[in-house]
PDB file of C-alpha atoms in Angstrom:
ATOM      1  CA  MET N  54     -16.010  -8.851   8.903  1.00 75.00           C
ATOM      2  CA  PRO N  55     -13.074  -8.802   6.474  1.00 86.00           C
ATOM      3  CA  ILE N  56      -9.419  -8.017   6.873  1.00 93.00           C
ATOM      4  CA  ILE N  57      -8.022  -7.005   3.483  1.00 96.00           C
ATOM      5  CA  THR N  58      -4.408  -6.101   2.769  1.00 96.00           C
ATOM      6  CA  ILE N  59      -3.429  -4.443  -0.490  1.00 96.00           C
ATOM      7  CA  SER N  60       0.066  -4.358  -1.938  1.00 95.00           C
ATOM      8  CA  ARG N  61       0.321  -2.116  -4.973  1.00 93.00           C
ATOM      9  CA  THR N  62       2.672  -0.908  -7.649  1.00 94.00           C
ATOM     10  CA  PHE N  63       2.674   2.869  -7.883  1.00 91.00           C
ATOM     11  CA  GLY N  64      -0.152   4.227 -10.012  1.00 91.00           C
ATOM     12  CA  ALA N  65      -2.024   0.901 -10.217  1.00 93.00           C
ATOM     13  CA  GLY N  66      -4.843   2.197  -8.024  1.00 92.00           C
ATOM     14  CA  GLY N  67      -4.314   0.397  -4.737  1.00 92.00           C
ATOM     15  CA  THR N  68      -5.320   3.378  -2.622  1.00 90.00           C
ATOM     16  CA  PRO N  69      -8.605   4.293  -4.379  1.00 92.00           C
ATOM     17  CA  ILE N  70      -9.530   0.591  -4.570  1.00 95.00           C
ATOM     18  CA  GLY N  71      -8.806   0.211  -0.869  1.00 94.00           C
ATOM     19  CA  ARG N  72     -10.841   3.305  -0.026  1.00 93.00           C
ATOM     20  CA  ASP N  73     -13.764   1.962  -2.085  1.00 95.00           C
ATOM     21  CA  LEU N  74     -13.607  -1.385  -0.267  1.00 95.00           C
ATOM     22  CA  ALA N  75     -13.528   0.341   3.121  1.00 93.00           C
ATOM     23  CA  ARG N  76     -16.676   2.230   2.140  1.00 94.00           C
ATOM     24  CA  ARG N  77     -18.419  -0.955   0.977  1.00 94.00           C
ATOM     25  CA  PHE N  78     -17.653  -2.789   4.212  1.00 93.00           C
ATOM     26  CA  ASP N  79     -17.898   0.291   6.450  1.00 93.00           C
ATOM     27  CA  ALA N  80     -14.395  -0.735   7.478  1.00 91.00           C
ATOM     28  CA  GLU N  81     -11.431   1.034   9.019  1.00 88.00           C
ATOM     29  CA  PHE N  82      -9.104   2.299   6.279  1.00 91.00           C
ATOM     30  CA  LEU N  83      -5.388   2.293   7.074  1.00 87.00           C
ATOM     31  CA  ASP N  84      -2.986   3.960   4.705  1.00 81.00           C
ATOM     32  CA  ARG N  85      -1.315   7.223   5.728  1.00 69.00           C
ATOM     33  CA  SER N  86      -3.034   6.852   9.101  1.00 60.00           C
ATOM     34  CA  ILE N  87      -0.526   4.097   9.928  1.00 63.00           C
ATOM     35  CA  VAL N  88       2.317   6.603   9.729  1.00 59.00           C
ATOM     36  CA  ALA N  89       0.413   9.095  11.887  1.00 60.00           C
ATOM     37  CA  ALA N  90      -0.266   6.442  14.538  1.00 63.00           C
ATOM     38  CA  VAL N  91       3.352   5.273  14.572  1.00 59.00           C
ATOM     39  CA  ALA N  92       4.596   8.870  14.882  1.00 57.00           C
ATOM     40  CA  ALA N  93       2.240   9.546  17.793  1.00 61.00           C
ATOM     41  CA  ARG N  94       3.345   6.418  19.659  1.00 59.00           C
ATOM     42  CA  SER N  95       7.026   7.019  19.096  1.00 57.00           C
ATOM     43  CA  GLY N  96       6.931  10.678  20.058  1.00 57.00           C
ATOM     44  CA  ILE N  97       8.495  11.906  16.817  1.00 54.00           C
ATOM     45  CA  SER N  98       7.054  14.030  14.042  1.00 51.00           C
ATOM     46  CA  GLU N  99       5.006  12.435  11.283  1.00 52.00           C
ATOM     47  CA  ALA N 100       7.504  13.803   8.747  1.00 56.00           C
ATOM     48  CA  GLU N 101      10.358  11.974  10.448  1.00 53.00           C
ATOM     49  CA  ALA N 102       8.390   8.730  10.709  1.00 51.00           C
ATOM     50  CA  SER N 103       7.532   9.050   7.022  1.00 53.00           C
ATOM     51  CA  GLY N 104      11.215   8.885   6.171  1.00 52.00           C
ATOM     52  CA  TYR N 105      11.210   5.209   7.113  1.00 52.00           C
ATOM     53  CA  ASP N 106       7.913   4.429   5.370  1.00 52.00           C
ATOM     54  CA  GLU N 107       8.301   3.096   1.815  1.00 52.00           C
ATOM     55  CA  GLN N 108      10.614   6.081   1.442  1.00 50.00           C
ATOM     56  CA  LEU N 109      10.313   8.256  -1.640  1.00 49.00           C
ATOM     57  CA  PRO N 110      13.342   9.685  -3.470  1.00 47.00           C
ATOM     58  CA  SER N 111      13.351  13.422  -2.767  1.00 46.00           C
ATOM     59  CA  VAL N 112      13.723  14.349  -6.438  1.00 40.00           C
ATOM     60  CA  TRP N 113      10.132  13.188  -6.971  1.00 47.00           C
ATOM     61  CA  GLN N 114       8.494  14.858  -3.974  1.00 48.00           C
ATOM     62  CA  ARG N 115       6.939  17.700  -5.938  1.00 48.00           C
ATOM     63  CA  VAL N 116       5.693  15.464  -8.761  1.00 50.00           C
ATOM     64  CA  ALA N 117       4.131  12.981  -6.345  1.00 52.00           C
ATOM     65  CA  ALA N 118       2.510  15.775  -4.349  1.00 49.00           C
ATOM     66  CA  MET N 119       0.901  17.135  -7.514  1.00 49.00           C
ATOM     67  CA  LEU N 120      -0.398  13.721  -8.486  1.00 51.00           C
ATOM     68  CA  ALA N 121      -1.772  13.160  -4.995  1.00 48.00           C
ATOM     69  CA  THR N 122      -4.035  16.171  -5.525  1.00 42.00           C
ATOM     70  CA  GLY N 123      -5.971  14.109  -8.054  1.00 44.00           C
ATOM     71  CA  GLY N 124      -6.617  11.319  -5.564  1.00 44.00           C
ATOM     72  CA  THR N 125      -5.250   8.424  -7.627  1.00 40.00           C
ATOM     73  CA  GLU N 126      -2.409   7.662  -5.232  1.00 44.00           C
ATOM     74  CA  LEU N 127      -1.638   8.296  -1.615  1.00 38.00           C
ATOM     75  CA  ALA N 128      -0.348  11.672  -0.520  1.00 40.00           C
ATOM     76  CA  MET N 129       3.401  11.234  -0.455  1.00 40.00           C
ATOM     77  CA  PRO N 130       5.010  12.879   2.568  1.00 40.00           C
ATOM     78  CA  PRO N 131       8.178  14.960   2.412  1.00 40.00           C
ATOM     79  CA  VAL N 132      11.306  12.932   3.050  1.00 39.00           C
ATOM     80  CA  PRO N 133      12.939  14.268   6.236  1.00 42.00           C
ATOM     81  CA  SER N 134      16.173  16.172   5.981  1.00 39.00           C
ATOM     82  CA  GLU N 135      19.389  14.374   6.846  1.00 41.00           C
ATOM     83  CA  HIS N 136      19.592  15.760  10.373  1.00 36.00           C
ATOM     84  CA  LEU N 137      16.221  14.148  11.180  1.00 38.00           C
ATOM     85  CA  VAL N 138      17.211  10.651  10.112  1.00 43.00           C
ATOM     86  CA  ALA N 139      18.316   8.668  13.128  1.00 47.00           C
ATOM     87  CA  GLY N 140      20.080   5.340  13.412  1.00 49.00           C
ATOM     88  CA  VAL N 141      19.068   1.732  12.989  1.00 50.00           C
ATOM     89  CA  ALA N 142      17.618   1.542  16.511  1.00 61.00           C
ATOM     90  CA  VAL N 143      14.975   4.140  15.647  1.00 61.00           C
ATOM     91  CA  GLU N 144      14.111   2.346  12.425  1.00 66.00           C
ATOM     92  CA  GLU N 145      13.666  -0.929  14.288  1.00 75.00           C
ATOM     93  CA  GLN N 146      11.422   0.780  16.844  1.00 73.00           C
ATOM     94  CA  LEU N 147       9.264   2.313  14.093  1.00 73.00           C
ATOM     95  CA  ASN N 148       9.013  -1.045  12.346  1.00 78.00           C
ATOM     96  CA  ARG N 149       7.816  -2.679  15.572  1.00 80.00           C
ATOM     97  CA  LEU N 150       5.237   0.061  16.049  1.00 78.00           C
ATOM     98  CA  THR N 151       4.048  -0.290  12.458  1.00 81.00           C
ATOM     99  CA  ARG N 152       3.548  -4.009  13.013  1.00 85.00           C
ATOM    100  CA  ALA N 153       1.659  -3.301  16.253  1.00 84.00           C
ATOM    101  CA  VAL N 154      -0.679  -0.771  14.589  1.00 82.00           C
ATOM    102  CA  ILE N 155      -1.512  -3.248  11.797  1.00 88.00           C
ATOM    103  CA  GLU N 156      -1.961  -6.230  14.136  1.00 90.00           C
ATOM    104  CA  GLU N 157      -4.243  -4.224  16.425  1.00 86.00           C
ATOM    105  CA  ALA N 158      -6.388  -3.175  13.466  1.00 86.00           C
ATOM    106  CA  ALA N 159      -6.654  -6.839  12.451  1.00 90.00           C
ATOM    107  CA  ASP N 160      -7.635  -7.772  16.008  1.00 89.00           C
ATOM    108  CA  ARG N 161     -10.423  -5.182  15.923  1.00 88.00           C
ATOM    109  CA  GLY N 162     -11.614  -6.695  12.632  1.00 85.00           C
ATOM    110  CA  ASN N 163     -13.129  -5.083   9.535  1.00 89.00           C
ATOM    111  CA  ALA N 164     -10.114  -3.227   8.193  1.00 91.00           C
ATOM    112  CA  VAL N 165      -8.571  -2.463   4.813  1.00 94.00           C
ATOM    113  CA  ILE N 166      -4.795  -2.018   5.049  1.00 92.00           C
ATOM    114  CA  VAL N 167      -2.832  -0.529   2.144  1.00 92.00           C
ATOM    115  CA  GLY N 168       0.917  -1.117   1.916  1.00 88.00           C
ATOM    116  CA  ARG N 169       3.361  -1.212   4.835  1.00 86.00           C
ATOM    117  CA  GLY N 170       3.895  -4.959   4.387  1.00 91.00           C
ATOM    118  CA  GLY N 171       0.410  -5.813   5.639  1.00 92.00           C
ATOM    119  CA  ALA N 172       0.306  -9.135   3.800  1.00 95.00           C
ATOM    120  CA  PHE N 173       3.556 -10.216   5.484  1.00 95.00           C
ATOM    121  CA  ILE N 174       2.671  -8.970   8.952  1.00 94.00           C
ATOM    122  CA  LEU N 175      -0.716 -10.732   8.791  1.00 94.00           C
ATOM    123  CA  ARG N 176       0.351 -13.728   6.718  1.00 92.00           C
ATOM    124  CA  ARG N 177      -0.885 -16.151   9.393  1.00 90.00           C
ATOM    125  CA  HIS N 178      -4.185 -14.388   9.967  1.00 91.00           C
ATOM    126  CA  PRO N 179      -6.844 -17.060   9.334  1.00 89.00           C
ATOM    127  CA  THR N 180      -9.382 -14.959   7.413  1.00 88.00           C
ATOM    128  CA  ALA N 181      -7.394 -12.083   5.916  1.00 93.00           C
ATOM    129  CA  VAL N 182      -7.480 -11.631   2.144  1.00 95.00           C
ATOM    130  CA  HIS N 183      -4.131 -10.520   0.748  1.00 97.00           C
ATOM    131  CA  VAL N 184      -4.263  -8.720  -2.594  1.00 97.00           C
ATOM    132  CA  GLN N 185      -1.651  -7.495  -5.021  1.00 96.00           C
ATOM    133  CA  VAL N 186      -2.712  -4.712  -7.382  1.00 96.00           C
ATOM    134  CA  HIS N 187      -0.513  -4.102 -10.402  1.00 96.00           C
ATOM    135  CA  ALA N 188      -0.638  -2.876 -14.005  1.00 96.00           C
ATOM    136  CA  PRO N 189       1.725  -2.405 -16.951  1.00 96.00           C
ATOM    137  CA  ILE N 190       3.723   0.780 -16.564  1.00 95.00           C
ATOM    138  CA  GLY N 191       2.022   2.431 -19.534  1.00 94.00           C
ATOM    139  CA  ILE N 192      -1.385   1.910 -17.933  1.00 95.00           C
ATOM    140  CA  ARG N 193      -0.127   3.284 -14.631  1.00 93.00           C
ATOM    141  CA  VAL N 194       1.188   6.388 -16.375  1.00 92.00           C
ATOM    142  CA  ARG N 195      -2.270   6.919 -17.901  1.00 89.00           C
ATOM    143  CA  HIS N 196      -3.862   6.573 -14.458  1.00 88.00           C
ATOM    144  CA  LEU N 197      -1.459   9.168 -13.078  1.00 87.00           C
ATOM    145  CA  MET N 198      -1.923  11.532 -16.005  1.00 83.00           C
ATOM    146  CA  SER N 199      -5.675  11.310 -15.512  1.00 81.00           C
ATOM    147  CA  SER N 200      -5.285  12.271 -11.870  1.00 74.00           C
ATOM    148  CA  ALA N 201      -3.247  15.309 -12.915  1.00 62.00           C
ATOM    149  CA  GLU N 202      -5.951  16.806 -15.150  1.00 60.00           C
ATOM    150  CA  GLU N 203      -6.575  19.716 -12.768  1.00 57.00           C
ATOM    151  CA  ILE N 204      -2.886  20.684 -12.778  1.00 59.00           C
ATOM    152  CA  PRO N 205      -2.021  23.446 -15.292  1.00 58.00           C
ATOM    153  CA  ALA N 206      -0.764  21.920 -18.527  1.00 63.00           C
ATOM    154  CA  ASP N 207       2.634  23.598 -18.279  1.00 60.00           C
ATOM    155  CA  ALA N 208       3.183  22.066 -14.822  1.00 61.00           C
ATOM    156  CA  ARG N 209       2.197  18.478 -15.588  1.00 64.00           C
ATOM    157  CA  PRO N 210       4.945  15.857 -15.617  1.00 74.00           C
ATOM    158  CA  ASP N 211       5.600  14.196 -18.949  1.00 79.00           C
ATOM    159  CA  GLU N 212       5.285  10.477 -19.681  1.00 85.00           C
ATOM    160  CA  ALA N 213       8.995   9.765 -19.323  1.00 88.00           C
ATOM    161  CA  SER N 214       9.097  11.455 -15.907  1.00 84.00           C
ATOM    162  CA  LEU N 215       6.094   9.488 -14.719  1.00 87.00           C
ATOM    163  CA  LYS N 216       7.618   6.202 -15.833  1.00 90.00           C
ATOM    164  CA  ALA N 217      10.768   7.066 -13.894  1.00 88.00           C
ATOM    165  CA  LEU N 218       8.624   8.003 -10.876  1.00 87.00           C
ATOM    166  CA  CYS N 219       6.823   4.646 -10.992  1.00 90.00           C
ATOM    167  CA  ARG N 220      10.100   2.743 -11.163  1.00 91.00           C
ATOM    168  CA  SER N 221      11.645   4.777  -8.335  1.00 88.00           C
ATOM    169  CA  ILE N 222       8.739   4.297  -5.934  1.00 89.00           C
ATOM    170  CA  ASP N 223       8.350   0.631  -6.855  1.00 92.00           C
ATOM    171  CA  ALA N 224      12.044   0.105  -6.143  1.00 90.00           C
ATOM    172  CA  ARG N 225      11.681   1.707  -2.715  1.00 88.00           C
ATOM    173  CA  ARG N 226       8.653  -0.440  -1.901  1.00 89.00           C
ATOM    174  CA  ALA N 227      10.483  -3.566  -3.045  1.00 92.00           C
ATOM    175  CA  GLU N 228      13.474  -2.664  -0.867  1.00 90.00           C
ATOM    176  CA  TYR N 229      11.202  -1.970   2.123  1.00 86.00           C
ATOM    177  CA  VAL N 230       9.633  -5.450   1.915  1.00 91.00           C
ATOM    178  CA  LYS N 231      12.965  -7.136   1.201  1.00 92.00           C
ATOM    179  CA  ARG N 232      14.634  -5.462   4.175  1.00 88.00           C
ATOM    180  CA  LEU N 233      11.837  -6.088   6.682  1.00 88.00           C
ATOM    181  CA  PHE N 234      10.466  -9.441   5.530  1.00 92.00           C
ATOM    182  CA  GLN N 235      13.187 -10.961   3.314  1.00 92.00           C
ATOM    183  CA  ALA N 236      10.630 -11.393   0.541  1.00 93.00           C
ATOM    184  CA  ASP N 237      10.009 -10.405  -3.064  1.00 94.00           C
ATOM    185  CA  TRP N 238       6.948  -8.140  -2.895  1.00 92.00           C
ATOM    186  CA  LEU N 239       5.915  -9.002  -6.481  1.00 93.00           C
ATOM    187  CA  ASP N 240       5.920 -12.768  -5.924  1.00 94.00           C
ATOM    188  CA  PRO N 241       2.230 -13.741  -6.353  1.00 93.00           C
ATOM    189  CA  SER N 242       2.614 -16.656  -3.947  1.00 93.00           C
ATOM    190  CA  HIS N 243       2.385 -14.121  -1.097  1.00 95.00           C
ATOM    191  CA  TYR N 244      -1.160 -13.129  -2.082  1.00 96.00           C
ATOM    192  CA  HIS N 245      -4.570 -14.705  -2.493  1.00 94.00           C
ATOM    193  CA  LEU N 246      -5.408 -12.442  -5.439  1.00 94.00           C
ATOM    194  CA  ALA N 247      -3.305 -10.591  -7.994  1.00 96.00           C
ATOM    195  CA  ILE N 248      -5.336  -8.103 -10.043  1.00 96.00           C
ATOM    196  CA  ASP N 249      -4.201  -6.241 -13.154  1.00 97.00           C
ATOM    197  CA  THR N 250      -5.895  -2.833 -13.304  1.00 95.00           C
ATOM    198  CA  GLY N 251      -4.872  -2.641 -16.916  1.00 94.00           C
ATOM    199  CA  ALA N 252      -7.459  -5.376 -17.570  1.00 95.00           C
ATOM    200  CA  PHE N 253     -10.015  -4.328 -14.922  1.00 95.00           C
ATOM    201  CA  ASP N 254     -10.937  -0.810 -13.890  1.00 94.00           C
ATOM    202  CA  PHE N 255     -10.773   0.192 -10.235  1.00 95.00           C
ATOM    203  CA  ARG N 256     -14.441  -0.528  -9.575  1.00 96.00           C
ATOM    204  CA  GLN N 257     -14.243  -3.968 -11.196  1.00 97.00           C
ATOM    205  CA  ALA N 258     -11.120  -4.766  -9.161  1.00 97.00           C
ATOM    206  CA  ALA N 259     -12.946  -3.767  -5.978  1.00 96.00           C
ATOM    207  CA  ASP N 260     -15.883  -6.006  -7.025  1.00 96.00           C
ATOM    208  CA  VAL N 261     -13.576  -9.037  -7.289  1.00 96.00           C
ATOM    209  CA  ILE N 262     -11.895  -8.335  -3.954  1.00 96.00           C
ATOM    210  CA  GLU N 263     -15.230  -7.753  -2.245  1.00 95.00           C
ATOM    211  CA  LEU N 264     -16.549 -11.096  -3.482  1.00 93.00           C
ATOM    212  CA  ALA N 265     -13.418 -12.907  -2.282  1.00 93.00           C
ATOM    213  CA  ALA N 266     -13.585 -11.239   1.133  1.00 93.00           C
ATOM    214  CA  ARG N 267     -17.258 -12.133   1.576  1.00 90.00           C
ATOM    215  CA  ARG N 268     -16.632 -15.767   0.543  1.00 87.00           C
ATOM    216  CA  ARG N 269     -13.645 -16.233   2.870  1.00 81.00           C
ATOM    217  CA  SER N 270     -15.694 -16.892   5.980  1.00 60.00           C
ATOM    218  CA  PRO N 271     -14.335 -17.087   9.555  1.00 62.00           C
ATOM    219  CA  GLU N 272     -16.333 -20.296  10.031  1.00 48.00           C
ATOM    220  CA  ALA N 273     -14.494 -22.045   7.191  1.00 46.00           C
ATOM    221  CA  ALA N 274     -11.126 -20.930   8.507  1.00 50.00           C
ATOM    222  CA  ALA N 275     -11.930 -21.997  12.073  1.00 50.00           C
ATOM    223  CA  GLY N 276     -13.201 -25.415  11.077  1.00 47.00           C
ATOM    224  CA  GLY N 277     -10.587 -26.515   8.614  1.00 45.00           C
ATOM    225  CA  GLU N 278      -7.053 -26.219   7.412  1.00 43.00           C
ATOM    226  CA  GLU N 279      -5.551 -22.757   7.252  1.00 45.00           C
ATOM    227  CA  VAL N 280      -5.650 -21.363   3.707  1.00 46.00           C
ATOM    228  CA  ARG N 281      -2.410 -19.606   2.805  1.00 53.00           C
ATOM    229  CA  PRO N 282      -1.517 -17.595  -0.286  1.00 62.00           C
ATOM    230  CA  GLY N 283      -0.096 -19.871  -2.947  1.00 50.00           C
ATOM    231  CA  SER N 284      -1.606 -23.042  -1.467  1.00 44.00           C
TER     232      SER N 284
END
């Protein structure tokens, strides 16, 4: 059964694609649930744990929450207030717990893992398929605008605001990967597949990933040389 990790630029569709793949494989789907599990193990609130998780600039909290209603992207948590943010020791503990949650899911098998550096944590996993989902910023804005159709017209963010939101969240995700794994998250050599959802819709992207995951057999990995991204 497959292990699939998905790294995604904001608005490119990584979460709905991941959810579709989990349904197709009847697999465990790990996205926001990773934060909940880490919070439970650490004994802190989920809101506090979320402050260390691909952290979102607070100025965009309301916009992201509105967009999340449409289901195109993950529900962005509130960033904890300053008095909740602890020191480096807490961050290191949460990072270790995040790694443990992801590694345990991989050990159970049949899991789709979105974000949280899954491709880097499981980079030596012999059968995992690591995927990067991206799209030009204009396409991502259209995806986000589509997800906001149910929001009253006078409350919808404009195109310029959504472009700034994409850049802000992408920058936070890039910094998260750089800080934890000393890597450039957009470098395609870290992934087996890089899919542009400006060229393929979400369903087509899921079709390609599903085919790759079904072809990447445990038997082939066990009997031959390890296949790494970029090799």
